[in-house]
mmCIF file of C-alpha atoms in Angstrom:
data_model
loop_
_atom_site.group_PDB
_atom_site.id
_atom_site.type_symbol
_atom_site.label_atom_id
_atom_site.label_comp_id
_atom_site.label_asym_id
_atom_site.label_seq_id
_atom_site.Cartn_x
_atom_site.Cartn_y
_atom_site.Cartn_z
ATOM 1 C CA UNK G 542 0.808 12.001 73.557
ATOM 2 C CA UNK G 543 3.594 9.848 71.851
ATOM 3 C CA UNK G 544 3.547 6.356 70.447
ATOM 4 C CA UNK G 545 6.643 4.347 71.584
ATOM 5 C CA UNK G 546 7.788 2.301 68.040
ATOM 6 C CA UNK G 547 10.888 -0.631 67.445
ATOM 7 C CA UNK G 548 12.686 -0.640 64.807
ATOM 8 C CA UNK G 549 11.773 -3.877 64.192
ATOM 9 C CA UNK G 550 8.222 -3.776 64.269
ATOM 10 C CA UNK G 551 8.313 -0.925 61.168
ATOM 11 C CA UNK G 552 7.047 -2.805 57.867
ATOM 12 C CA UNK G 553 8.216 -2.510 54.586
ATOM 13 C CA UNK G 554 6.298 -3.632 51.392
ATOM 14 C CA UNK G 555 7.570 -7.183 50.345
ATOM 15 C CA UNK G 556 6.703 -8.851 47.040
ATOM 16 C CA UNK G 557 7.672 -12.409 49.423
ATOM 17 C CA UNK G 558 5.055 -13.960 51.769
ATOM 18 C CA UNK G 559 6.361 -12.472 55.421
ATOM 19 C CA UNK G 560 5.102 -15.713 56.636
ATOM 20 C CA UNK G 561 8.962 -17.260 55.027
ATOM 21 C CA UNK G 562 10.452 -15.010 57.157
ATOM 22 C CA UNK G 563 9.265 -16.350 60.436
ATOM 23 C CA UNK G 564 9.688 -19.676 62.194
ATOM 24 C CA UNK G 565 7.176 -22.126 61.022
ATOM 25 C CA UNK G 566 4.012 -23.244 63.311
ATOM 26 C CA UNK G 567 2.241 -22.073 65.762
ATOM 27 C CA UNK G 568 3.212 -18.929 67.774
ATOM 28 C CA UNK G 569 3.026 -20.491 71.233
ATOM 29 C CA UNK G 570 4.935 -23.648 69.539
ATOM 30 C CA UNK G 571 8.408 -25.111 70.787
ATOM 31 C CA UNK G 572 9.630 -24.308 67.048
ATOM 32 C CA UNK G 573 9.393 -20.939 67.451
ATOM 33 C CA UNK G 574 10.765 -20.531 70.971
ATOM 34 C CA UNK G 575 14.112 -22.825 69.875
ATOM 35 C CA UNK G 576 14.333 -20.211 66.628
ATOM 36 C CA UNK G 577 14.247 -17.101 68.723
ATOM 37 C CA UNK G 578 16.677 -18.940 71.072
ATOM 38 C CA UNK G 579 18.889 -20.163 68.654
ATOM 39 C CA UNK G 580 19.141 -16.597 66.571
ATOM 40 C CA UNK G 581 19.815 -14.931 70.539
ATOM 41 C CA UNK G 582 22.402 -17.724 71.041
ATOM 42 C CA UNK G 583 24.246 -16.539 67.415
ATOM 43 C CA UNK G 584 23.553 -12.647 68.139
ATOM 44 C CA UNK G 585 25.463 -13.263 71.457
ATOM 45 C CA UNK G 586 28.538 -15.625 69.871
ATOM 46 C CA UNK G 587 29.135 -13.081 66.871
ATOM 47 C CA UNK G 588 29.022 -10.059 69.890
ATOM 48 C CA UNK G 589 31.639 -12.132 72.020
ATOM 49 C CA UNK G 590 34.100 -13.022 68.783
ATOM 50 C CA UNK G 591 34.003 -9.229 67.534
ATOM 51 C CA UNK G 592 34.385 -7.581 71.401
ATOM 52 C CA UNK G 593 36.979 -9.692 72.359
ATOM 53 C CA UNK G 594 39.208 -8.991 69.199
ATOM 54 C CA UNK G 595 38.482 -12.911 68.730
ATOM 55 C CA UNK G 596 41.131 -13.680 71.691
ATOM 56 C CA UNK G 597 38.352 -15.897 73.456
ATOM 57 C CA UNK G 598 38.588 -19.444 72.088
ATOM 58 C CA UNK G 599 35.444 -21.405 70.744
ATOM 59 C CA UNK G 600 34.895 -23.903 73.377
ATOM 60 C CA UNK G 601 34.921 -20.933 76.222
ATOM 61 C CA UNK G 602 32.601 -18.661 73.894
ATOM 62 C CA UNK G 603 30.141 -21.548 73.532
ATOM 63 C CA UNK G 604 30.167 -22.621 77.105
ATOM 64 C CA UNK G 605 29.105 -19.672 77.886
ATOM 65 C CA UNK G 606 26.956 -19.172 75.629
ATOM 66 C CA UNK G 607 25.083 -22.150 76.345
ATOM 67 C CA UNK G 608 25.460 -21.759 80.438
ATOM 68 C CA UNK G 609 23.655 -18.129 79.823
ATOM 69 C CA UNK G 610 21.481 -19.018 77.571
ATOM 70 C CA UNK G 611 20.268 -22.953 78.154
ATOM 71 C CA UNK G 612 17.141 -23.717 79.831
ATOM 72 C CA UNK G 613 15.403 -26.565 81.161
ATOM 73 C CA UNK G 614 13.004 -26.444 78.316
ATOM 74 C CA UNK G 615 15.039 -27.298 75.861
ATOM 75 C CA UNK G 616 18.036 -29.441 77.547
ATOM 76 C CA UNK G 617 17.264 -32.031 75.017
ATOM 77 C CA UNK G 618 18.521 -29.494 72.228
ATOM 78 C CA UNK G 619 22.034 -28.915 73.920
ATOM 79 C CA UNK G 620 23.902 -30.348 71.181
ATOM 80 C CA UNK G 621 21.766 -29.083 68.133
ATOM 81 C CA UNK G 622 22.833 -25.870 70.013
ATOM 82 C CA UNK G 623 26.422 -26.419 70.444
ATOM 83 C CA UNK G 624 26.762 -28.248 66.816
ATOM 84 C CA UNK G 625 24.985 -24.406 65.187
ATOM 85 C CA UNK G 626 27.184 -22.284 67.353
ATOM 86 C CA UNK G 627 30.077 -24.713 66.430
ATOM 87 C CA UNK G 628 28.942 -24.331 62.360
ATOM 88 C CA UNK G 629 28.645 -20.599 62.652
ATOM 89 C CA UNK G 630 31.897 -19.588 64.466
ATOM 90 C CA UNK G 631 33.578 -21.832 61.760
ATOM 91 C CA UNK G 632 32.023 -20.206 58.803
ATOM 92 C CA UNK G 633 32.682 -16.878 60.471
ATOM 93 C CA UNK G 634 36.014 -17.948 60.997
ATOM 94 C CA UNK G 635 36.484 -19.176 57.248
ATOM 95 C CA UNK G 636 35.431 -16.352 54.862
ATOM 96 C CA UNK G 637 32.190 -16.039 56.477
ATOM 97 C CA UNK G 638 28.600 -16.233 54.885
ATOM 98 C CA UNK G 639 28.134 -14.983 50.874
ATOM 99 C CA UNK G 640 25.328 -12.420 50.904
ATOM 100 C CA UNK G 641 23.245 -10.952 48.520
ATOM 101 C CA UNK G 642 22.806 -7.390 49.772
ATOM 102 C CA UNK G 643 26.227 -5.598 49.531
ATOM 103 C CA UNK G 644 27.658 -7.030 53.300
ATOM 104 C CA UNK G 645 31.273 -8.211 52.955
ATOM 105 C CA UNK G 646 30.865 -11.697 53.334
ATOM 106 C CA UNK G 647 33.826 -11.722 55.158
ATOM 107 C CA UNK G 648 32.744 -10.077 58.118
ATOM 108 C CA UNK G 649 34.956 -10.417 61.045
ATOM 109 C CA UNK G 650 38.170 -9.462 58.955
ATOM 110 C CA UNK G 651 36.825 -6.857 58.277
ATOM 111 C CA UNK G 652 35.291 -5.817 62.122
ATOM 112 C CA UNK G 653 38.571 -6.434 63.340
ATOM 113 C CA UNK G 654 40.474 -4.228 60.921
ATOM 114 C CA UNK G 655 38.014 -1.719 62.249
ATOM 115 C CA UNK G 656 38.959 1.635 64.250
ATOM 116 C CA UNK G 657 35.862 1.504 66.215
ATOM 117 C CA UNK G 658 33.379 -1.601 66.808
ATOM 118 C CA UNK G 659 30.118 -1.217 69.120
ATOM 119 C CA UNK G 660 27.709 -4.196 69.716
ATOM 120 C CA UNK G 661 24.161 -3.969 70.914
ATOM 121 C CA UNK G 662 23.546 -0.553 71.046
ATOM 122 C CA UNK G 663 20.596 1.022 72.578
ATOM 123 C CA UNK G 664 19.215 3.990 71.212
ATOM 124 C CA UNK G 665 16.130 6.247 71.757
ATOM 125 C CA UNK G 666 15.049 9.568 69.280
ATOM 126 C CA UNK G 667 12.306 11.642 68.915
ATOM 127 C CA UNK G 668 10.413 12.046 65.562
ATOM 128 C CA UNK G 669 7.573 14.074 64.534
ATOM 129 C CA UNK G 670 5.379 12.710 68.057
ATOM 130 C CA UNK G 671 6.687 8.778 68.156
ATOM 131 C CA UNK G 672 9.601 7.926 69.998
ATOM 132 C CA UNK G 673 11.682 4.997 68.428
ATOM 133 C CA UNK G 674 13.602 3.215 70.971
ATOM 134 C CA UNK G 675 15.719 -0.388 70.311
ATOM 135 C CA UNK G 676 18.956 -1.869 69.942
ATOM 136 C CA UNK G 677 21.505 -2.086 67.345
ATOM 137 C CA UNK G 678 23.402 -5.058 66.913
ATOM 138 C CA UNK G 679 26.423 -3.618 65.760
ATOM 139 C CA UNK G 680 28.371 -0.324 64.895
ATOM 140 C CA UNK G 681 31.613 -0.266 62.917
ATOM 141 C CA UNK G 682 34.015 2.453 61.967
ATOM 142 C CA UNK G 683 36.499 1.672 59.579
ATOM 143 C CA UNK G 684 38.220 4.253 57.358
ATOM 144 C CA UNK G 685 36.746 7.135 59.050
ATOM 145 C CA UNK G 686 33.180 5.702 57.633
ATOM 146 C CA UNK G 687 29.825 4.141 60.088
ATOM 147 C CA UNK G 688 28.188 0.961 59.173
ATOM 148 C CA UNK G 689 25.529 -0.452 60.560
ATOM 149 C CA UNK G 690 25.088 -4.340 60.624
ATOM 150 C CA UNK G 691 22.107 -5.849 61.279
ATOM 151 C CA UNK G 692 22.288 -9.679 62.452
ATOM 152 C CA UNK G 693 19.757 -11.974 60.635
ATOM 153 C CA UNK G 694 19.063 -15.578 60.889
ATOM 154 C CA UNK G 695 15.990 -16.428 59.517
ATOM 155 C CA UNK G 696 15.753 -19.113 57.105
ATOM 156 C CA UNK G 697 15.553 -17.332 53.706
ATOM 157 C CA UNK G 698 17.587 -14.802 52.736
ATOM 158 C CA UNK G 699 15.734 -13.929 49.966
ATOM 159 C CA UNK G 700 14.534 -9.684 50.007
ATOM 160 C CA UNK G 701 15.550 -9.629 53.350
ATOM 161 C CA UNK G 702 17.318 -5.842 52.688
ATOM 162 C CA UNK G 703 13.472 -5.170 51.439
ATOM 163 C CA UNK G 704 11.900 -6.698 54.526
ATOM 164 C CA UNK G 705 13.771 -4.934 57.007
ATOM 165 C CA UNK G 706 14.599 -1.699 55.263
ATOM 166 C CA UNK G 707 12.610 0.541 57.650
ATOM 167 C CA UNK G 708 14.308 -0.795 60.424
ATOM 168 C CA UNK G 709 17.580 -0.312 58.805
ATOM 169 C CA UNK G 710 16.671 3.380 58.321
ATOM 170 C CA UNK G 711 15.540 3.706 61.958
ATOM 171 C CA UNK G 712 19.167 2.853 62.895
ATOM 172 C CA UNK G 713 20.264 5.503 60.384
ATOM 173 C CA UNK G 714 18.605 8.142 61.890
ATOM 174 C CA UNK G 715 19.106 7.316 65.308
ATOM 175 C CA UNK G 716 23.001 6.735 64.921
ATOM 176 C CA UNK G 717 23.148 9.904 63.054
ATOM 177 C CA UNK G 718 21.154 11.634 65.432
ATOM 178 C CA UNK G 719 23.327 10.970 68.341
ATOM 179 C CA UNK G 720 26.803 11.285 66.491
ATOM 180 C CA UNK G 721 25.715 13.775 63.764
ATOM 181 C CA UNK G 722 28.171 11.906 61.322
ATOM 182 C CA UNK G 723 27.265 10.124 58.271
ATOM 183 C CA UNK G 724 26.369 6.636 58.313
ATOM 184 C CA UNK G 725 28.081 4.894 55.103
ATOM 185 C CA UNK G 726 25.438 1.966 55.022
ATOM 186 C CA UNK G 727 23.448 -0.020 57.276
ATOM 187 C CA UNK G 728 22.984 -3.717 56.123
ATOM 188 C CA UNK G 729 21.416 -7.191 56.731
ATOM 189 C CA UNK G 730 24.333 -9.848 57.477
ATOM 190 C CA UNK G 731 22.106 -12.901 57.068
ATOM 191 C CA UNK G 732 23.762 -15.789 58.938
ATOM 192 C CA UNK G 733 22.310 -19.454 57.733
ATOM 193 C CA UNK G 734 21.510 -21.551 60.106
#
């Protein structure tokens, strides 16, 4: 038999309540549903700025975005929507967001400086009897060197490389296993929203 494991449900010991980490109330709230939405909305704008070499322009990226992603639900949050995606290409666009854990703040010069860029990877390997299966977000080669970057947008950045460190590893391991070359670092690009 074989247990079947994310990434992202592998803990790590934090000295920070995990509760700071998650969207606030109830887990069958509206709050919660328009944070996952809202961090899938920014996953998907920073995957169609670094695919497309940023040659798409903001309006058409957002657009879509929004046509893709909007639902019926939350039609009253259309322009909290837009107005985030609007903030977050712009700060992505202008130096990008300081970080605390090594990232380059500015991302997307460097992504598009890169040799080879991969977004939302899946991946599946085999260890001891579990089978880890799950996306990456993105895969960079520049200088002949992997990285691994891990979009975040929870509220706090505060020990998020801590938090999410066994997921970061799990991406290790499974890029490595499929490539067999090194990965230089695999790291938490916390995006505030």
């Amino acid at each position: 038999t074989y247990s079947l494991l994310s990434p992202s449900t592998l803990k790590s010991f934090s000295k920070i309540n995990e509760d700071s980490l998650e969207p606030e109330g109830n887990k069958e709230s509206n709050d919660e549903i328009y944070s996952t939405l809202i961090g899938t909305m920014v996953h998907r704008l920073m995957e169609m700025m670094i695919m497309s070499k940023d040659k798409l322009s903001k309006e058409n990226i957002i657009d879509n975005i929004l046509s893709e992603y909007q639902t019926n639900e939350f039609i009253e949050y259309t322009y909290i929507f837009k107005t985030k995606l609007n903030n977050v290409y712009d700060v992505i666009h202008n130096g990008g967001y300081p970080q605390i854990n090594g990232a380059k703040q500015d991302i997307l010069n460097d992504l598009l400086n890169a040799s080879e860029l991969y977004s939302e990877v899946p991946f599946t390997y085999k260890e001891d009897n579990t089978i880890i299966n799950g996306i990456i977000d993105l895969i960079y080669k520049k200088d002949d060197k992997l990285h691994i970057i891990d979009w975040k947008t929870n509220k706090s950045d505060k020990d998020l490389a801590n938090h999410y460190k066994e997921q970061l590893n799990a991406y290790i391991k499974a890029v490595q296993q499929i490539t067999n070359e090194k990965v230089e670092d695999a790291l938490i690009y916390h995006i505030k929203l």
